Coordinates of C-alpha atoms and ligand atoms in Angstrom, one line a residue:
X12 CA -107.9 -120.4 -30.9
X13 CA -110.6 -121.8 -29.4
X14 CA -110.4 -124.1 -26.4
X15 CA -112.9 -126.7 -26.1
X16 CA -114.1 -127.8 -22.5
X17 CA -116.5 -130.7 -21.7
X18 CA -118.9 -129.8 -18.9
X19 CA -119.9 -132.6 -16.3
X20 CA -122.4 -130.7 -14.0
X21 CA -123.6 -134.0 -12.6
X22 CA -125.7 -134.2 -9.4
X23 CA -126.8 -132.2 -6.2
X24 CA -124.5 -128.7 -5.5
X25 CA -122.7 -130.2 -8.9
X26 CA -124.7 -127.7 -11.6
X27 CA -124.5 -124.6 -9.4
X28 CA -121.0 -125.0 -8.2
X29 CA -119.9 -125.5 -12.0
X30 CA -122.0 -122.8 -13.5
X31 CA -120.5 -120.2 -11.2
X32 CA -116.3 -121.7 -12.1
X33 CA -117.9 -121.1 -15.6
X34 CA -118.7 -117.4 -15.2
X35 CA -115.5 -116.9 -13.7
X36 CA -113.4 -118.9 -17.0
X37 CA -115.9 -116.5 -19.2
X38 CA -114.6 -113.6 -16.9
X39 CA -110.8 -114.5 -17.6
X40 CA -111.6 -115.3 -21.5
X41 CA -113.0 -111.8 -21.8
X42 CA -110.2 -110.1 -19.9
X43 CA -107.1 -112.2 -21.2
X44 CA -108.6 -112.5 -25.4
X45 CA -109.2 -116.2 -25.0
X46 CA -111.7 -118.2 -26.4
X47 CA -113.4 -121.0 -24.2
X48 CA -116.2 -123.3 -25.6
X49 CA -118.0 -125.4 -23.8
X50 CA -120.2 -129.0 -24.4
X51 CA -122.3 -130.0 -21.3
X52 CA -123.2 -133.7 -21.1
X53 CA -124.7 -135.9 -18.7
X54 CA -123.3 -137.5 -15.3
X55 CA -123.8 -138.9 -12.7
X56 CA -127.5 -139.8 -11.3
X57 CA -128.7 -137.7 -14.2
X58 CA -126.8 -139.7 -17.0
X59 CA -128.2 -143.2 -15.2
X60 CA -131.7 -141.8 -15.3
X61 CA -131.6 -140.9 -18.9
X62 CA -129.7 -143.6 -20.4
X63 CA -129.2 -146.3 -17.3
X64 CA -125.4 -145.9 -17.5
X65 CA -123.4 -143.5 -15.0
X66 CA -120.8 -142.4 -17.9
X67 CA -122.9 -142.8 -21.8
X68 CA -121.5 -143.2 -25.2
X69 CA -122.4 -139.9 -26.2
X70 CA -120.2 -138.1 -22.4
X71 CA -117.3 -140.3 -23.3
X72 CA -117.2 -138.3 -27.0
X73 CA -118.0 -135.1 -25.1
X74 CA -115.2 -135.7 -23.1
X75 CA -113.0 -137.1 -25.8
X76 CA -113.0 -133.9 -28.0
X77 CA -112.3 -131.3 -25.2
X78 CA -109.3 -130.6 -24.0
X79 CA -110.3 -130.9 -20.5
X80 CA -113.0 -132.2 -17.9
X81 CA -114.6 -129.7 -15.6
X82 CA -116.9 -131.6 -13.0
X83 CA -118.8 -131.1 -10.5
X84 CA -119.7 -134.0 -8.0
X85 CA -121.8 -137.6 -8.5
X86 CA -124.2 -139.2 -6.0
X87 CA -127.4 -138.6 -4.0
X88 CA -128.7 -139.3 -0.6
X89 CA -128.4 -142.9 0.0
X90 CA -131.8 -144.6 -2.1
X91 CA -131.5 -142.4 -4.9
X92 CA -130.7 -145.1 -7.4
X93 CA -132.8 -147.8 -8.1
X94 CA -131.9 -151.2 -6.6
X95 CA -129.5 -152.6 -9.2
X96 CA -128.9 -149.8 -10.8
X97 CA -125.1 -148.8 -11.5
X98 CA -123.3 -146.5 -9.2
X99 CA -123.0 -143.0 -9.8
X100 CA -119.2 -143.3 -8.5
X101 CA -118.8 -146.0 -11.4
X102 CA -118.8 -143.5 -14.1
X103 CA -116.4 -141.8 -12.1
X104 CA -113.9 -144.5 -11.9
X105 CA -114.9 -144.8 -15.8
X106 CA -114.1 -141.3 -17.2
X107 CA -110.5 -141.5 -15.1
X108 CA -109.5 -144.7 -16.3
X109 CA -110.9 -144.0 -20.2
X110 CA -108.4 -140.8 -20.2
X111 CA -105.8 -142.4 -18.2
X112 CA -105.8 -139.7 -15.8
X113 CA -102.7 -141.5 -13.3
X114 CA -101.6 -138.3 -11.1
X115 CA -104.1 -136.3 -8.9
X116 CA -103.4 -133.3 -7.2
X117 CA -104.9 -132.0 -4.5
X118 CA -103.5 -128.8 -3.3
X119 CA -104.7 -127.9 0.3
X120 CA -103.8 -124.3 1.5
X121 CA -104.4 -122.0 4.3
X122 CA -106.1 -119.2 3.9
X123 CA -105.7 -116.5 6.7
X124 CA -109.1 -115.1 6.9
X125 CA -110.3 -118.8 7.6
X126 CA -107.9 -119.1 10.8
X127 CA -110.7 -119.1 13.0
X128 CA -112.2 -121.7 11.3
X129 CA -109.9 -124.7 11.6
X130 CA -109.5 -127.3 14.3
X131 CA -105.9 -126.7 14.7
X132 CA -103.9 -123.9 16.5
X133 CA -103.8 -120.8 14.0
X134 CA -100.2 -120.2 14.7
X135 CA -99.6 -124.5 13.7
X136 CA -101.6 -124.2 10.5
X137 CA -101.3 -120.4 9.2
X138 CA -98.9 -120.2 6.4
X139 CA -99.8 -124.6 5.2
X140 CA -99.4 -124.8 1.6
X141 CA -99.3 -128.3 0.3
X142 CA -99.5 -130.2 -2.9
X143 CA -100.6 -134.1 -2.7
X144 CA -99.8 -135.8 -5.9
X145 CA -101.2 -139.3 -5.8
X146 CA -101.3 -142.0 -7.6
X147 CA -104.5 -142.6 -9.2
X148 CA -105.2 -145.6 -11.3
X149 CA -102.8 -148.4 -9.2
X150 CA -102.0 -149.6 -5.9
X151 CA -104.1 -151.4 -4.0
X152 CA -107.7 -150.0 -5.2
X153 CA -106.7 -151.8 -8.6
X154 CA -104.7 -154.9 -7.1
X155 CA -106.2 -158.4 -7.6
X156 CA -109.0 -159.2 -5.0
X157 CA -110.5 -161.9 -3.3
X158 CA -113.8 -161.6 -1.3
X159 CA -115.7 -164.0 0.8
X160 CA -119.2 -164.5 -0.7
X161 CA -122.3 -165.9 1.1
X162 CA -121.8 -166.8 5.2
X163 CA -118.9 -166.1 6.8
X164 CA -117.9 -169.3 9.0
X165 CA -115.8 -167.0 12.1
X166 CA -113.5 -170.6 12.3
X167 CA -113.0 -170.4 8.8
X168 CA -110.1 -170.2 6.5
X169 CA -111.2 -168.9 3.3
X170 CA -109.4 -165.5 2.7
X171 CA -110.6 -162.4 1.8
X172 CA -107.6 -160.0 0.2
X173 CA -106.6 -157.2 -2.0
X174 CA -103.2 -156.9 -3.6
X175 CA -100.7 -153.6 -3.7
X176 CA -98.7 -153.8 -6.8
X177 CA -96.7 -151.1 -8.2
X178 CA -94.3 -151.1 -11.2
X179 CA -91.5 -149.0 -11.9
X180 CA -93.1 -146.8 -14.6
X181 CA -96.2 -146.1 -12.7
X182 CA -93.9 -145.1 -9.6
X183 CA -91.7 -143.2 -11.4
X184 CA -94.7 -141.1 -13.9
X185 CA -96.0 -139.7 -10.8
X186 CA -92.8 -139.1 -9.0
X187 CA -91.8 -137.2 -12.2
X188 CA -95.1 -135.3 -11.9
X189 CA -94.4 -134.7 -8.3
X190 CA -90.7 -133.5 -9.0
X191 CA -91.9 -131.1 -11.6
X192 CA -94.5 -129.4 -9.5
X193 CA -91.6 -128.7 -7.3
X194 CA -89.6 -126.7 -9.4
X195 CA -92.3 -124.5 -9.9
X196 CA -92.9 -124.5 -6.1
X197 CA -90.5 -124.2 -3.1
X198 CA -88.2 -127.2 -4.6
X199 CA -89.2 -130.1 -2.0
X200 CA -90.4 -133.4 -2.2
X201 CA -91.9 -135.8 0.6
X202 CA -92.5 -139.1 -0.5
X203 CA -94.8 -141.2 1.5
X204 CA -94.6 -144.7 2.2
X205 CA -95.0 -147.8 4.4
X206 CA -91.1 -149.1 3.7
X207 CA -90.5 -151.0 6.8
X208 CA -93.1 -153.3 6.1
X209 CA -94.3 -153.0 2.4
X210 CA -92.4 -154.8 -0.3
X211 CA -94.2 -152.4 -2.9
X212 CA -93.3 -149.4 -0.7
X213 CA -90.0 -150.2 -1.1
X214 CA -89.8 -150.5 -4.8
X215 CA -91.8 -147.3 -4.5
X216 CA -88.7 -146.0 -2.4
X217 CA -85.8 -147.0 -5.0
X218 CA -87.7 -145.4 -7.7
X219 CA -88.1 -142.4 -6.2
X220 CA -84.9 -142.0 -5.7
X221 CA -83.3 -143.1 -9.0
X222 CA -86.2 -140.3 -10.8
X223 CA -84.9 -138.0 -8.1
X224 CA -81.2 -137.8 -9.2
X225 CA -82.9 -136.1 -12.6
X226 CA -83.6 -133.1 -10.4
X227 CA -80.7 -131.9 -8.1
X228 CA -82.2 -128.8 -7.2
X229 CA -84.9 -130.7 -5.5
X230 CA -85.0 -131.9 -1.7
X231 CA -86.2 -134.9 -1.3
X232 CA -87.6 -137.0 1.8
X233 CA -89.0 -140.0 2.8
X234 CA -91.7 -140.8 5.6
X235 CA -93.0 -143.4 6.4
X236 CA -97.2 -143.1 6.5
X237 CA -98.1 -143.7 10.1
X238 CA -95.6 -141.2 11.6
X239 CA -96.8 -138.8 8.7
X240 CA -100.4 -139.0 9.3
X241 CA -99.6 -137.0 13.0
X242 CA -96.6 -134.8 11.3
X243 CA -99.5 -133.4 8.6
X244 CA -101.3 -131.8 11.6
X245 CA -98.9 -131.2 13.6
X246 CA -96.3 -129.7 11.6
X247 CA -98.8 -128.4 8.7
X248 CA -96.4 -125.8 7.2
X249 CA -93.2 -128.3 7.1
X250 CA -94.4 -129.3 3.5
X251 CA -94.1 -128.5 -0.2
X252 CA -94.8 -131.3 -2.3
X253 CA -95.8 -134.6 -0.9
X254 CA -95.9 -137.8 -3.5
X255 CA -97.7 -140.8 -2.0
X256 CA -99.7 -144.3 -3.8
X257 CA -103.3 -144.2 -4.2
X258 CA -104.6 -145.3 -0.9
X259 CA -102.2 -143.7 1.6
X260 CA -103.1 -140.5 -1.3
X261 CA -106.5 -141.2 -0.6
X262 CA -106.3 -141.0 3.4
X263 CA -103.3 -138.2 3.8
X264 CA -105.1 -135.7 1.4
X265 CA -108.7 -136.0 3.2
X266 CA -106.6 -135.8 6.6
X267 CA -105.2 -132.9 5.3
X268 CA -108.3 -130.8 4.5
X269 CA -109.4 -129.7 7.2
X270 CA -106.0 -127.6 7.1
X271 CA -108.3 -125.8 4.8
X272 CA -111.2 -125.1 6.9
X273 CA -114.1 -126.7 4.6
X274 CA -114.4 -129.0 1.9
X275 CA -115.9 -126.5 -0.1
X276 CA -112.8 -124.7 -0.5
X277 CA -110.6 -127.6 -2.1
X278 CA -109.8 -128.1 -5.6
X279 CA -108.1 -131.2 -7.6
X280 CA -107.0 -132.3 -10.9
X281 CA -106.5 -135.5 -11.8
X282 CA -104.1 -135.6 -15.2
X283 CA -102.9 -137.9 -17.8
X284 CA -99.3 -138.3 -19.5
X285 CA -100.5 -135.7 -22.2
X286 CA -101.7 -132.8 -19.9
X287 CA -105.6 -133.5 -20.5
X288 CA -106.7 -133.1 -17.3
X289 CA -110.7 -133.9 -14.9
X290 CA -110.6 -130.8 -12.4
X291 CA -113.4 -131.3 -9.7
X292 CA -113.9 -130.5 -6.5
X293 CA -113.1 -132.6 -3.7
X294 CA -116.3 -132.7 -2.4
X295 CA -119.4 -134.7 -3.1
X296 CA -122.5 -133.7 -4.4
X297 CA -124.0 -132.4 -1.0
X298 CA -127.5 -133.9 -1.1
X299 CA -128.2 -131.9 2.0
X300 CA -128.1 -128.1 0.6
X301 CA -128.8 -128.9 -3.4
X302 CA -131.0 -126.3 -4.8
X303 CA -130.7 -124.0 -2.0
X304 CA -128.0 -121.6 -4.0
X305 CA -125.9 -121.6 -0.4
X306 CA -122.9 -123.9 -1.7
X307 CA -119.6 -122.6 -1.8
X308 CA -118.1 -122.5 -5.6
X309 CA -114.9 -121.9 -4.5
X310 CA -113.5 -125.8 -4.9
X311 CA -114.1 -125.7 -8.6
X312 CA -113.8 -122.1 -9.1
X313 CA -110.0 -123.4 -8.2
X314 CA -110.7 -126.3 -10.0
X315 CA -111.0 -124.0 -13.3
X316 CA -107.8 -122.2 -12.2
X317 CA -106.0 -125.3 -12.2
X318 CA -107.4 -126.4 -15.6
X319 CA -105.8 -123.1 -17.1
X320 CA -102.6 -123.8 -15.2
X321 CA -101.8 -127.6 -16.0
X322 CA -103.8 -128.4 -19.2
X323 CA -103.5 -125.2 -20.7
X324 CA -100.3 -123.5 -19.6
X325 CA -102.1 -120.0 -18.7
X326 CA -100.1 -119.8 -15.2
X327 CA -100.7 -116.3 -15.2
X328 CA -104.8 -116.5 -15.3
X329 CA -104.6 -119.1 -12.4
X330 CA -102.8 -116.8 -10.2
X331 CA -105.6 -113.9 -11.1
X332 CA -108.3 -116.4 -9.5
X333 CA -106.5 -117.5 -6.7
X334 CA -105.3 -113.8 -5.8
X335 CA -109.3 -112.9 -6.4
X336 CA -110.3 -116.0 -4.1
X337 CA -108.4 -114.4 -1.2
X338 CA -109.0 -111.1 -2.2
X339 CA -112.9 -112.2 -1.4
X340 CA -112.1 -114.0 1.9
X341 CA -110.2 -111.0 3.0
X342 CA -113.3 -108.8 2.0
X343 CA -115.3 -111.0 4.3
X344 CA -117.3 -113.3 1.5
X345 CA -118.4 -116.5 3.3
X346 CA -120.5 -118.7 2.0
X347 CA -122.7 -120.5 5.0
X348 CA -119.6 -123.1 5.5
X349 CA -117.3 -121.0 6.4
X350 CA -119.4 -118.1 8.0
X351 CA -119.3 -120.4 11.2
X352 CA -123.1 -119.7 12.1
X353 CA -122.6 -115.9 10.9
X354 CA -123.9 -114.1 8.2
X355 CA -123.4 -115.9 5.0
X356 CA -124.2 -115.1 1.0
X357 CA -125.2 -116.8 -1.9
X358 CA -123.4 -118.6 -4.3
X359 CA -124.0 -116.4 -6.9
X360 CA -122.8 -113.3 -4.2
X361 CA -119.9 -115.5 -3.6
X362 CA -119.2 -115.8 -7.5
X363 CA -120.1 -111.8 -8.4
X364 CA -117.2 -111.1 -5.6
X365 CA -114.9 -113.1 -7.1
X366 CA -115.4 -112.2 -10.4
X367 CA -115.1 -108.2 -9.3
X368 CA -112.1 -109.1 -7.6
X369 CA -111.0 -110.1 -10.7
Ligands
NAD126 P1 -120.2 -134.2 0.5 O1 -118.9 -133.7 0.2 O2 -121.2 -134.2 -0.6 O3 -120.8 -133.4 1.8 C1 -120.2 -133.5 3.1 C2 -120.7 -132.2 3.9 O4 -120.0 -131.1 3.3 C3 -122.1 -131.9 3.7 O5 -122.6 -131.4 4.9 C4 -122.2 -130.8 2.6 O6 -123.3 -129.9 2.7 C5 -120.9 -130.1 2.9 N1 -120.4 -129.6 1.6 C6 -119.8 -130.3 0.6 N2 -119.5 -129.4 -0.4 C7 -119.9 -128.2 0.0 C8 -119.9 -126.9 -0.7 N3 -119.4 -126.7 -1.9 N4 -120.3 -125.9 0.0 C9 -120.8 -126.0 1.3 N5 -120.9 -127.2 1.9 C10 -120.4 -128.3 1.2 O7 -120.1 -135.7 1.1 P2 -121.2 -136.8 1.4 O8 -122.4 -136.1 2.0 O9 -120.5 -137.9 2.1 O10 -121.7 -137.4 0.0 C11 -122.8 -137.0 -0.7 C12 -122.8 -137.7 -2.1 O11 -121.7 -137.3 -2.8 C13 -122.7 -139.2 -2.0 O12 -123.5 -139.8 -2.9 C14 -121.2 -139.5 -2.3 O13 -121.0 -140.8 -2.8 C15 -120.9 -138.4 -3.3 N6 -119.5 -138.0 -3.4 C16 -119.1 -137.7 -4.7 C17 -117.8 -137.3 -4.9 C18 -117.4 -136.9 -6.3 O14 -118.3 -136.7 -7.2 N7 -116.1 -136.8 -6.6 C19 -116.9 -137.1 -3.8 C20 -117.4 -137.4 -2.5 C21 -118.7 -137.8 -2.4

């Protein structure tokens, strides 16, 4: 059966990062009799200078006939876009919101040949292996706003504000997503909140709690976000699966990657209620070494893995490229981000190793 995939390339590293995950998925098809199609369509920068929107008519059907997104980044260096021009991050927002894609997991690991390269103790951070599942499409990013337009008059009054509302289903959708993942994981969820203060934090509490007693064979804590923010570094492996709302998601999960010595080694999917699934990787489009063939593809290489993993079941595949990720890093592959100011290779070198780990 074949499995159709739309393609979002998008801007700067974006192409080369998701040409190389692509020549790894073509290296699983081959070796596991699947059949992957694939339909590339504009994003990003590129889509606004063809058409002047960030996400066109014609991406949104792309997108709409696959079974899954693979992405690669959006933006430019600041001036890239034409004054009044829509944001690149607008199409973004756009495709997530048109596929309903609620729950996005980040999962930020350490890998042992990268020791050296993290901030943090090696004998704090080796063995970190977490899961951030946040909340995606609610919270305060979507509340109801107010801003001040024109002057600001310091003795005024007028307020500016943004809301934090949760409902029930949208609390408990992603902490069924989050109790799931532990199952297949080492059975422990941390839910994050700001309960002592936060009236939405503590609906987001009771929920949790009520989904929870569907899965007895799962821990579950609470902790509250400020404490949290110092436990992620300084107790790094204490964690499994942590559940959080879409800003304190937003904050924890890019706190927590440098755990993973570089951006370009972090992965994410971002799901709806039916498994269709965007798989990116964290990072931007990296204006700086575009073109150059130096990024590291290993984000959305994972990306892929996780594609075959939560939209399309093949747990098995994922675990080949994530055992041939490592078996790379222990052979000494480094792209220039992780080579810290030693010899590096090529993304393509990079991708070749991976794929004859494979
Ligand atoms: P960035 O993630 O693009 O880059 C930050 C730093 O990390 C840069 O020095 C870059 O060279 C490095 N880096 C990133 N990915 C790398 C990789 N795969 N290999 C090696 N090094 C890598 O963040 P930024 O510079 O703040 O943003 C650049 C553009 O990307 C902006 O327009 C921003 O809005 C956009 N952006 C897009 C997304 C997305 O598409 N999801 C996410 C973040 C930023």
């Amino acid at each position: 059966m074949e499995v159709p995939i739309a393609l979002l390339p998008g801007d700067g590293v974006g192409p080369e990062v998701v040409n190389a995950a692509v020549q790894v998925l073509n290296t699983i098809a081959a070796k596991y009799n699947h059949v992957f199609t694939y339909k590339e369509a504009l994003f990003g920068i590129a889509a606004i200078n063809a058409t002047g929107s960030p996400f066109p008519e014609e991406t949104r059907d792309v997108c709409g006939e696959a079974v899954a997104v693979l992405m690669g980044a959006v933006g430019g260096p600041a001036g890239s876009t034409p004054p009044g021009s829509p944001r690149p991050e607008q199409g973004l927002l756009a495709l997530r919101k048109e596929f309903g894609c609620f729950a996005n997991l980040r999962p930020v690991k350490t890998w042992d040949a990268l020791l050296d390269q993290i901030p943090v103790k090696p004998e704090i951070v080796r063995g970190t292996d977490i899961l951030f599942v946040r909340e995606l499409t609610g919270g305060i990013y979507f509340g109801v706003r107010h801003e001040v337009e024109g002057e600001i008059d310091l003795s005024g009054r007028e307020e500016a504000y943004d809301t934090m509302e949760y409902a029930p289903y949208e609390v408990a959708r992603i902490a069924e997503v989050a109790f799931k993942a532990a199952l297949q994981r080492d059975k422990r969820v941390t839910s994050v909140d700001k309960a002592n203060v936060l009236a939405s934090s503590r609906l987001w509490r009771r929920v949790v709690d009520i989904v929870a007693k569907d899965y007895p064979d799962v821990t579950l804590d609470h902790q509250l976000v400020d404490s949290f923010a110092m436990r992620i570094i300084t107790q790094p492996t204490a964690w499994d699966v942590v559940v959080t709302g879409n800003m304190f998601g937003d904050i924890l999960s890019d706190e927590a990657s440098v755990l993973a010595g570089s951006l370009g080694m972090l992965p994410s999917a971002s799901l709806n209620e039916s498994g269709y699934g965007i798989y990116e990787p964290v990072h931007g489009s990296a204006p700086d070494i575009a073109g150059q063939g130096i990024a590291n593809p290993i984000a959305t290489i994972l990306s892929a893995a996780m594609l075959l993993r939560h939209t399309l079941g093949l747990d098995e595949e994922a675990v080949a490229i994530e055992k041939a990720v490592t078996a790379a890093l222990d052979n000494k592959a480094r792209t220039a981000d992780i080579a810290q100011g030693g010899p590096y290779i090529s993304t393509a070198e990079m991708t070749a190793a991976i794929i004859d780990a494979l």
